[in-house]
PDB file of C-alpha atoms in Angstrom:
ATOM      1  CA  MET A   1     114.495 -36.381  31.052  1.00  0.00           C
ATOM      2  CA  ASN A   2     115.010 -36.219  34.815  1.00  0.00           C
ATOM      3  CA  ASP A   3     113.035 -38.099  37.481  1.00  0.00           C
ATOM      4  CA  ILE A   4     110.844 -35.111  38.338  1.00  0.00           C
ATOM      5  CA  GLN A   5     109.856 -34.609  34.699  1.00  0.00           C
ATOM      6  CA  MET A   6     109.043 -38.309  34.366  1.00  0.00           C
ATOM      7  CA  GLN A   7     106.842 -38.272  37.471  1.00  0.00           C
ATOM      8  CA  LEU A   8     105.047 -35.180  36.177  1.00  0.00           C
ATOM      9  CA  LEU A   9     104.333 -36.865  32.848  1.00  0.00           C
ATOM     10  CA  ILE A  10     103.025 -39.942  34.640  1.00  0.00           C
ATOM     11  CA  ASP A  11     100.804 -37.737  36.798  1.00  0.00           C
ATOM     12  CA  LEU A  12      99.425 -35.928  33.752  1.00  0.00           C
ATOM     13  CA  HIS A  13      98.653 -39.045  31.737  1.00  0.00           C
ATOM     14  CA  LYS A  14      97.768 -41.852  34.132  1.00  0.00           C
ATOM     15  CA  SER A  15      94.226 -40.616  34.835  1.00  0.00           C
ATOM     16  CA  ASN A  16      93.350 -40.440  31.129  1.00  0.00           C
ATOM     17  CA  LEU A  17      91.689 -43.280  29.277  1.00  0.00           C
ATOM     18  CA  ARG A  18      94.409 -43.196  26.628  1.00  0.00           C
ATOM     19  CA  GLN A  19      98.079 -42.275  26.602  1.00  0.00           C
ATOM     20  CA  GLY A  20      98.059 -41.802  22.848  1.00  0.00           C
ATOM     21  CA  PRO A  21      95.700 -41.476  19.866  1.00  0.00           C
ATOM     22  CA  GLY A  22      93.234 -44.313  19.281  1.00  0.00           C
ATOM     23  CA  GLY A  23      89.644 -45.405  19.642  1.00  0.00           C
ATOM     24  CA  GLU A  24      87.521 -48.390  20.586  1.00  0.00           C
ATOM     25  CA  ALA A  25      86.034 -48.652  17.099  1.00  0.00           C
ATOM     26  CA  GLU A  26      89.508 -48.548  15.591  1.00  0.00           C
ATOM     27  CA  THR A  27      90.779 -51.301  17.893  1.00  0.00           C
ATOM     28  CA  LYS A  28      87.825 -53.483  16.918  1.00  0.00           C
ATOM     29  CA  LYS A  29      88.602 -52.729  13.270  1.00  0.00           C
ATOM     30  CA  MET A  30      92.163 -53.968  13.825  1.00  0.00           C
ATOM     31  CA  LEU A  31      90.890 -57.289  15.153  1.00  0.00           C
ATOM     32  CA  LYS A  32      88.455 -57.652  12.258  1.00  0.00           C
ATOM     33  CA  LEU A  33      91.099 -56.914   9.626  1.00  0.00           C
ATOM     34  CA  ALA A  34      93.475 -59.359  11.326  1.00  0.00           C
ATOM     35  CA  ASP A  35      90.754 -62.026  11.069  1.00  0.00           C
ATOM     36  CA  ILE A  36      91.146 -62.957  14.718  1.00  0.00           C
ATOM     37  CA  ASP A  37      89.017 -65.954  15.721  1.00  0.00           C
ATOM     38  CA  LYS A  38      87.067 -64.750  18.761  1.00  0.00           C
ATOM     39  CA  SER A  39      86.188 -68.273  19.886  1.00  0.00           C
ATOM     40  CA  LYS A  40      89.699 -69.733  19.786  1.00  0.00           C
ATOM     41  CA  PRO A  41      91.822 -69.644  22.975  1.00  0.00           C
ATOM     42  CA  LEU A  42      94.639 -67.176  22.345  1.00  0.00           C
ATOM     43  CA  LYS A  43      97.783 -65.940  24.011  1.00  0.00           C
ATOM     44  CA  ILE A  44      98.357 -62.207  23.464  1.00  0.00           C
ATOM     45  CA  ALA A  45     101.087 -59.748  24.430  1.00  0.00           C
ATOM     46  CA  ASP A  46     100.049 -56.089  24.606  1.00  0.00           C
ATOM     47  CA  ILE A  47     103.406 -54.300  24.577  1.00  0.00           C
ATOM     48  CA  GLY A  48     103.503 -50.720  25.837  1.00  0.00           C
ATOM     49  CA  CYS A  49      99.966 -51.069  27.193  1.00  0.00           C
ATOM     50  CA  GLY A  50      99.856 -47.887  29.284  1.00  0.00           C
ATOM     51  CA  THR A  51      96.854 -47.878  31.612  1.00  0.00           C
ATOM     52  CA  GLY A  52      95.364 -50.714  29.615  1.00  0.00           C
ATOM     53  CA  ASN A  53      92.409 -49.416  27.635  1.00  0.00           C
ATOM     54  CA  SER A  54      93.247 -51.690  24.706  1.00  0.00           C
ATOM     55  CA  SER A  55      94.194 -54.633  26.951  1.00  0.00           C
ATOM     56  CA  ILE A  56      90.767 -54.462  28.573  1.00  0.00           C
ATOM     57  CA  LEU A  57      89.025 -54.262  25.199  1.00  0.00           C
ATOM     58  CA  LEU A  58      90.995 -57.271  23.934  1.00  0.00           C
ATOM     59  CA  ALA A  59      89.990 -59.213  27.048  1.00  0.00           C
ATOM     60  CA  LYS A  60      86.334 -58.329  26.522  1.00  0.00           C
ATOM     61  CA  GLU A  61      86.338 -59.142  22.812  1.00  0.00           C
ATOM     62  CA  LEU A  62      88.456 -62.303  22.732  1.00  0.00           C
ATOM     63  CA  ASN A  63      88.893 -65.673  24.400  1.00  0.00           C
ATOM     64  CA  ALA A  64      92.423 -64.794  25.419  1.00  0.00           C
ATOM     65  CA  GLN A  65      95.060 -64.690  28.110  1.00  0.00           C
ATOM     66  CA  ILE A  66      96.765 -61.323  27.797  1.00  0.00           C
ATOM     67  CA  THR A  67     100.161 -60.257  29.098  1.00  0.00           C
ATOM     68  CA  ALA A  68     100.051 -56.461  29.417  1.00  0.00           C
ATOM     69  CA  VAL A  69     103.558 -54.982  29.377  1.00  0.00           C
ATOM     70  CA  ASP A  70     104.663 -51.509  30.428  1.00  0.00           C
ATOM     71  CA  PHE A  71     107.828 -50.089  31.983  1.00  0.00           C
ATOM     72  CA  LEU A  72     105.807 -47.767  34.258  1.00  0.00           C
ATOM     73  CA  PRO A  73     104.352 -49.556  37.302  1.00  0.00           C
ATOM     74  CA  GLU A  74     102.033 -46.604  37.941  1.00  0.00           C
ATOM     75  CA  PHE A  75     100.232 -47.305  34.659  1.00  0.00           C
ATOM     76  CA  LEU A  76      99.955 -51.014  35.418  1.00  0.00           C
ATOM     77  CA  GLU A  77      98.390 -50.251  38.800  1.00  0.00           C
ATOM     78  CA  VAL A  78      95.670 -48.267  37.029  1.00  0.00           C
ATOM     79  CA  LEU A  79      95.179 -51.135  34.565  1.00  0.00           C
ATOM     80  CA  GLN A  80      94.722 -53.639  37.374  1.00  0.00           C
ATOM     81  CA  SER A  81      92.159 -51.423  39.086  1.00  0.00           C
ATOM     82  CA  GLN A  82      90.252 -50.813  35.846  1.00  0.00           C
ATOM     83  CA  ALA A  83      90.280 -54.516  34.933  1.00  0.00           C
ATOM     84  CA  LYS A  84      88.591 -55.422  38.230  1.00  0.00           C
ATOM     85  CA  ALA A  85      85.711 -53.095  37.349  1.00  0.00           C
ATOM     86  CA  HIS A  86      84.765 -55.250  34.309  1.00  0.00           C
ATOM     87  CA  LYS A  87      83.520 -58.246  36.241  1.00  0.00           C
ATOM     88  CA  GLU A  88      80.961 -59.330  33.658  1.00  0.00           C
ATOM     89  CA  HIS A  89      83.718 -60.294  31.206  1.00  0.00           C
ATOM     90  CA  LYS A  90      86.108 -61.651  33.878  1.00  0.00           C
ATOM     91  CA  VAL A  91      88.661 -59.192  32.508  1.00  0.00           C
ATOM     92  CA  ALA A  92      90.930 -59.270  35.558  1.00  0.00           C
ATOM     93  CA  GLU A  93      91.255 -63.060  35.209  1.00  0.00           C
ATOM     94  CA  LYS A  94      92.381 -62.711  31.605  1.00  0.00           C
ATOM     95  CA  ILE A  95      95.087 -60.054  32.090  1.00  0.00           C
ATOM     96  CA  THR A  96      98.504 -60.498  33.677  1.00  0.00           C
ATOM     97  CA  THR A  97     100.640 -57.383  34.006  1.00  0.00           C
ATOM     98  CA  LEU A  98     104.387 -57.346  33.433  1.00  0.00           C
ATOM     99  CA  ASN A  99     106.568 -54.412  34.464  1.00  0.00           C
ATOM    100  CA  CYS A 100     109.562 -54.422  32.129  1.00  0.00           C
ATOM    101  CA  SER A 101     111.101 -52.698  29.138  1.00  0.00           C
ATOM    102  CA  MET A 102     109.865 -53.690  25.682  1.00  0.00           C
ATOM    103  CA  ASP A 103     113.425 -54.273  24.514  1.00  0.00           C
ATOM    104  CA  SER A 104     114.159 -56.935  27.155  1.00  0.00           C
ATOM    105  CA  LEU A 105     111.043 -59.098  27.157  1.00  0.00           C
ATOM    106  CA  PRO A 106     111.302 -62.452  29.004  1.00  0.00           C
ATOM    107  CA  PHE A 107     108.961 -64.370  26.714  1.00  0.00           C
ATOM    108  CA  ALA A 108     109.476 -67.844  25.284  1.00  0.00           C
ATOM    109  CA  THR A 109     110.068 -68.485  21.608  1.00  0.00           C
ATOM    110  CA  GLU A 110     106.800 -68.804  19.643  1.00  0.00           C
ATOM    111  CA  GLU A 111     104.718 -68.149  22.761  1.00  0.00           C
ATOM    112  CA  PHE A 112     102.025 -65.822  21.350  1.00  0.00           C
ATOM    113  CA  ASP A 113      99.254 -65.937  18.773  1.00  0.00           C
ATOM    114  CA  LEU A 114      99.081 -62.143  18.636  1.00  0.00           C
ATOM    115  CA  ILE A 115     101.407 -59.289  19.547  1.00  0.00           C
ATOM    116  CA  PHE A 116      99.613 -55.976  19.898  1.00  0.00           C
ATOM    117  CA  SER A 117     101.300 -52.615  20.381  1.00  0.00           C
ATOM    118  CA  GLU A 118      99.411 -49.368  20.034  1.00  0.00           C
ATOM    119  CA  GLY A 119     101.398 -46.145  19.776  1.00  0.00           C
ATOM    120  CA  ALA A 120     104.395 -47.490  21.687  1.00  0.00           C
ATOM    121  CA  ILE A 121     106.901 -49.231  19.404  1.00  0.00           C
ATOM    122  CA  TYR A 122     108.662 -45.922  18.720  1.00  0.00           C
ATOM    123  CA  ASN A 123     110.241 -46.293  22.169  1.00  0.00           C
ATOM    124  CA  MET A 124     112.647 -48.873  20.744  1.00  0.00           C
ATOM    125  CA  GLY A 125     112.186 -48.015  17.071  1.00  0.00           C
ATOM    126  CA  PHE A 126     109.875 -49.641  14.523  1.00  0.00           C
ATOM    127  CA  GLU A 127     112.425 -51.851  12.799  1.00  0.00           C
ATOM    128  CA  ALA A 128     114.079 -52.939  16.048  1.00  0.00           C
ATOM    129  CA  GLY A 129     110.688 -53.785  17.524  1.00  0.00           C
ATOM    130  CA  VAL A 130     109.233 -55.827  14.676  1.00  0.00           C
ATOM    131  CA  ALA A 131     112.545 -57.668  14.240  1.00  0.00           C
ATOM    132  CA  ASP A 132     112.939 -58.517  17.933  1.00  0.00           C
ATOM    133  CA  TRP A 133     109.322 -59.430  18.676  1.00  0.00           C
ATOM    134  CA  LYS A 134     108.989 -61.800  15.721  1.00  0.00           C
ATOM    135  CA  ARG A 135     110.614 -64.644  17.678  1.00  0.00           C
ATOM    136  CA  PHE A 136     107.803 -64.518  20.248  1.00  0.00           C
ATOM    137  CA  LEU A 137     105.106 -65.137  17.630  1.00  0.00           C
ATOM    138  CA  LYS A 138     103.939 -68.578  16.610  1.00  0.00           C
ATOM    139  CA  PRO A 139     104.244 -69.367  12.880  1.00  0.00           C
ATOM    140  CA  GLY A 140     101.265 -67.674  11.286  1.00  0.00           C
ATOM    141  CA  GLY A 141     100.847 -65.466  14.357  1.00  0.00           C
ATOM    142  CA  LYS A 142      99.674 -61.893  13.900  1.00  0.00           C
ATOM    143  CA  LEU A 143     101.322 -58.569  14.646  1.00  0.00           C
ATOM    144  CA  ILE A 144      99.156 -55.474  15.119  1.00  0.00           C
ATOM    145  CA  VAL A 145     101.224 -52.362  15.647  1.00  0.00           C
ATOM    146  CA  SER A 146     100.655 -48.637  15.193  1.00  0.00           C
ATOM    147  CA  GLU A 147     103.477 -46.302  14.231  1.00  0.00           C
ATOM    148  CA  ILE A 148     103.735 -42.583  13.497  1.00  0.00           C
ATOM    149  CA  THR A 149     103.575 -42.369   9.702  1.00  0.00           C
ATOM    150  CA  TRP A 150     103.723 -39.729   6.985  1.00  0.00           C
ATOM    151  CA  LEU A 151     100.497 -39.591   4.968  1.00  0.00           C
ATOM    152  CA  THR A 152     102.046 -37.718   2.037  1.00  0.00           C
ATOM    153  CA  ALA A 153     105.269 -37.896   0.044  1.00  0.00           C
ATOM    154  CA  LYS A 154     106.092 -34.253   0.822  1.00  0.00           C
ATOM    155  CA  ARG A 155     105.358 -32.071   3.848  1.00  0.00           C
ATOM    156  CA  PRO A 156     106.139 -28.557   5.156  1.00  0.00           C
ATOM    157  CA  GLN A 157     109.714 -27.968   6.317  1.00  0.00           C
ATOM    158  CA  GLU A 158     108.626 -26.951   9.822  1.00  0.00           C
ATOM    159  CA  LEU A 159     106.894 -30.285  10.293  1.00  0.00           C
ATOM    160  CA  GLN A 160     109.740 -32.270   8.716  1.00  0.00           C
ATOM    161  CA  ALA A 161     112.269 -30.599  11.012  1.00  0.00           C
ATOM    162  CA  HIS A 162     110.169 -31.315  14.089  1.00  0.00           C
ATOM    163  CA  TRP A 163     109.861 -35.035  13.416  1.00  0.00           C
ATOM    164  CA  ASP A 164     113.444 -35.392  12.203  1.00  0.00           C
ATOM    165  CA  ALA A 165     114.434 -34.230  15.679  1.00  0.00           C
ATOM    166  CA  GLU A 166     111.786 -36.172  17.626  1.00  0.00           C
ATOM    167  CA  TYR A 167     111.736 -39.505  15.774  1.00  0.00           C
ATOM    168  CA  PRO A 168     113.939 -39.862  12.688  1.00  0.00           C
ATOM    169  CA  GLU A 169     112.340 -43.240  11.852  1.00  0.00           C
ATOM    170  CA  ILE A 170     109.079 -41.574  10.819  1.00  0.00           C
ATOM    171  CA  ASP A 171     108.384 -42.511   7.192  1.00  0.00           C
ATOM    172  CA  VAL A 172     105.653 -43.228   4.675  1.00  0.00           C
ATOM    173  CA  ALA A 173     103.606 -46.422   4.957  1.00  0.00           C
ATOM    174  CA  SER A 174     105.306 -48.083   1.985  1.00  0.00           C
ATOM    175  CA  ALA A 175     108.675 -47.860   3.771  1.00  0.00           C
ATOM    176  CA  LYS A 176     107.228 -49.378   6.943  1.00  0.00           C
ATOM    177  CA  ILE A 177     105.630 -52.186   4.949  1.00  0.00           C
ATOM    178  CA  LYS A 178     108.980 -52.901   3.269  1.00  0.00           C
ATOM    179  CA  ILE A 179     110.575 -53.269   6.710  1.00  0.00           C
ATOM    180  CA  LEU A 180     107.894 -55.754   7.739  1.00  0.00           C
ATOM    181  CA  GLU A 181     108.443 -57.773   4.561  1.00  0.00           C
ATOM    182  CA  GLN A 182     112.219 -57.770   5.012  1.00  0.00           C
ATOM    183  CA  HIS A 183     111.800 -59.213   8.506  1.00  0.00           C
ATOM    184  CA  GLY A 184     109.585 -62.108   7.498  1.00  0.00           C
ATOM    185  CA  TYR A 185     106.067 -60.713   7.790  1.00  0.00           C
ATOM    186  CA  CYS A 186     103.277 -60.578   5.235  1.00  0.00           C
ATOM    187  CA  LEU A 187     101.155 -57.424   5.429  1.00  0.00           C
ATOM    188  CA  GLU A 188      97.460 -58.239   5.701  1.00  0.00           C
ATOM    189  CA  ALA A 189      95.986 -54.766   6.198  1.00  0.00           C
ATOM    190  CA  TYR A 190      96.853 -51.120   6.754  1.00  0.00           C
ATOM    191  CA  PHE A 191      94.892 -48.020   7.725  1.00  0.00           C
ATOM    192  CA  TYR A 192      95.640 -44.802   9.566  1.00  0.00           C
ATOM    193  CA  LEU A 193      93.892 -43.289  12.560  1.00  0.00           C
ATOM    194  CA  PRO A 194      91.356 -40.541  11.743  1.00  0.00           C
ATOM    195  CA  VAL A 195      91.432 -37.083  13.305  1.00  0.00           C
ATOM    196  CA  HIS A 196      88.919 -37.853  16.063  1.00  0.00           C
ATOM    197  CA  CYS A 197      91.341 -40.448  17.513  1.00  0.00           C
ATOM    198  CA  TRP A 198      93.759 -37.602  18.142  1.00  0.00           C
ATOM    199  CA  LYS A 199      91.542 -34.657  19.001  1.00  0.00           C
ATOM    200  CA  ASP A 200      88.521 -36.173  20.758  1.00  0.00           C
ATOM    201  CA  ASN A 201      90.031 -39.303  22.298  1.00  0.00           C
ATOM    202  CA  TYR A 202      93.501 -38.097  23.280  1.00  0.00           C
ATOM    203  CA  TYR A 203      94.130 -34.365  23.194  1.00  0.00           C
ATOM    204  CA  LEU A 204      90.778 -33.098  24.504  1.00  0.00           C
ATOM    205  CA  PRO A 205      90.778 -35.230  27.696  1.00  0.00           C
ATOM    206  CA  MET A 206      94.394 -34.195  28.300  1.00  0.00           C
ATOM    207  CA  GLN A 207      93.572 -30.520  27.864  1.00  0.00           C
ATOM    208  CA  LYS A 208      90.686 -30.773  30.303  1.00  0.00           C
ATOM    209  CA  GLY A 209      93.126 -32.004  32.934  1.00  0.00           C
ATOM    210  CA  PHE A 210      95.745 -29.258  32.574  1.00  0.00           C
ATOM    211  CA  ASP A 211      94.402 -26.946  35.302  1.00  0.00           C
ATOM    212  CA  ALA A 212      94.017 -29.732  37.877  1.00  0.00           C
ATOM    213  CA  PHE A 213      97.477 -31.062  37.001  1.00  0.00           C
ATOM    214  CA  LEU A 214      99.068 -27.654  37.581  1.00  0.00           C
ATOM    215  CA  GLU A 215      97.165 -27.221  40.834  1.00  0.00           C
ATOM    216  CA  ARG A 216      98.249 -30.667  42.111  1.00  0.00           C
ATOM    217  CA  ASN A 217     101.835 -29.792  41.380  1.00  0.00           C
ATOM    218  CA  GLY A 218     101.869 -26.348  42.938  1.00  0.00           C
ATOM    219  CA  GLN A 219     102.044 -24.442  39.645  1.00  0.00           C
ATOM    220  CA  SER A 220     105.720 -25.434  39.513  1.00  0.00           C
ATOM    221  CA  THR A 221     107.941 -24.301  36.667  1.00  0.00           C
ATOM    222  CA  GLN A 222     108.524 -27.868  35.522  1.00  0.00           C
ATOM    223  CA  ALA A 223     104.784 -28.663  35.553  1.00  0.00           C
ATOM    224  CA  LYS A 224     104.131 -25.567  33.455  1.00  0.00           C
ATOM    225  CA  GLU A 225     106.859 -26.632  31.018  1.00  0.00           C
ATOM    226  CA  ILE A 226     105.175 -30.026  30.631  1.00  0.00           C
ATOM    227  CA  VAL A 227     101.843 -28.363  29.833  1.00  0.00           C
ATOM    228  CA  GLU A 228     103.427 -25.946  27.365  1.00  0.00           C
ATOM    229  CA  GLY A 229     105.146 -28.850  25.634  1.00  0.00           C
ATOM    230  CA  GLU A 230     101.841 -30.710  25.270  1.00  0.00           C
ATOM    231  CA  LYS A 231     100.142 -27.555  23.977  1.00  0.00           C
ATOM    232  CA  ALA A 232     102.868 -27.157  21.356  1.00  0.00           C
ATOM    233  CA  GLU A 233     102.341 -30.771  20.221  1.00  0.00           C
ATOM    234  CA  ILE A 234      98.599 -30.209  19.971  1.00  0.00           C
ATOM    235  CA  ALA A 235      99.074 -26.997  17.990  1.00  0.00           C
ATOM    236  CA  LEU A 236     101.413 -28.781  15.582  1.00  0.00           C
ATOM    237  CA  TYR A 237      98.879 -31.533  14.957  1.00  0.00           C
ATOM    238  CA  GLU A 238      96.018 -29.066  14.486  1.00  0.00           C
ATOM    239  CA  LYS A 239      98.101 -27.215  11.889  1.00  0.00           C
ATOM    240  CA  TYR A 240      99.431 -30.247  10.033  1.00  0.00           C
ATOM    241  CA  SER A 241      96.995 -33.122  10.603  1.00  0.00           C
ATOM    242  CA  ASP A 242      96.744 -33.735   6.841  1.00  0.00           C
ATOM    243  CA  TYR A 243     100.367 -34.839   6.761  1.00  0.00           C
ATOM    244  CA  TYR A 244     100.791 -37.435   9.514  1.00  0.00           C
ATOM    245  CA  SER A 245      98.983 -39.853  11.782  1.00  0.00           C
ATOM    246  CA  TYR A 246      99.462 -43.250  13.368  1.00  0.00           C
ATOM    247  CA  GLY A 247      99.464 -45.936  10.726  1.00  0.00           C
ATOM    248  CA  VAL A 248      98.097 -49.304  11.831  1.00  0.00           C
ATOM    249  CA  TYR A 249     100.025 -52.264  10.392  1.00  0.00           C
ATOM    250  CA  ILE A 250      98.508 -55.733  10.553  1.00  0.00           C
ATOM    251  CA  ALA A 251     100.902 -58.474   9.496  1.00  0.00           C
ATOM    252  CA  ARG A 252     101.303 -62.247   9.680  1.00  0.00           C
ATOM    253  CA  LYS A 253     104.534 -64.026  10.586  1.00  0.00           C
ATOM    254  CA  LEU A 254     105.530 -66.271   7.708  1.00  0.00           C
TER     255      LEU A 254
END
């Protein structure tokens, strides 16, 4: 991906509430299943936070200091602006942003009570991520991470070929759970994101912004290619949503 393509993708996604599938109710469900004590002071890392929808919700729901990590400073600028708008929960005081790559985090050993990563760990790979981040968790600390996951043992060849090319680590939940266990975690809960997290909360807002995005970028060939690529992804999900989603894995460091 060249610099122009990257800037176009940032422009398309930074004004949206989410940069991937998810939902407020689902994030709250994650915290409930993880049995997070809302009264206890916590240190949390939100890795691959995007524009910070989940970081802000964590700050509102928990007594926590949150380090929100993303490699795109444009997303972190949006997060900082949005956090200031939630004055009643002192959200901005609870969130510190960190512009760096998730595979070179500068954290101390056993620094965090909770590591949270929604729809982002694929950037370094699921196994690499859970193995590397474990050292930053306190003993008994929790990991909440979502990862693209097959929902069935078999799937159509067209879909298999697409994901083999895009992200070969995609697998069924049992394989992901085995990886967690092999790296010293105990699974506490698992669920997968329902269709509305994809269609209503992610794809629909993106689609509504296509025309304005193209207009902002002069109807350029590269902007049109970005839109066509997103439309192809949406069409694939609409055709095959029974076969894959984001699985949410909630695990404890042993």
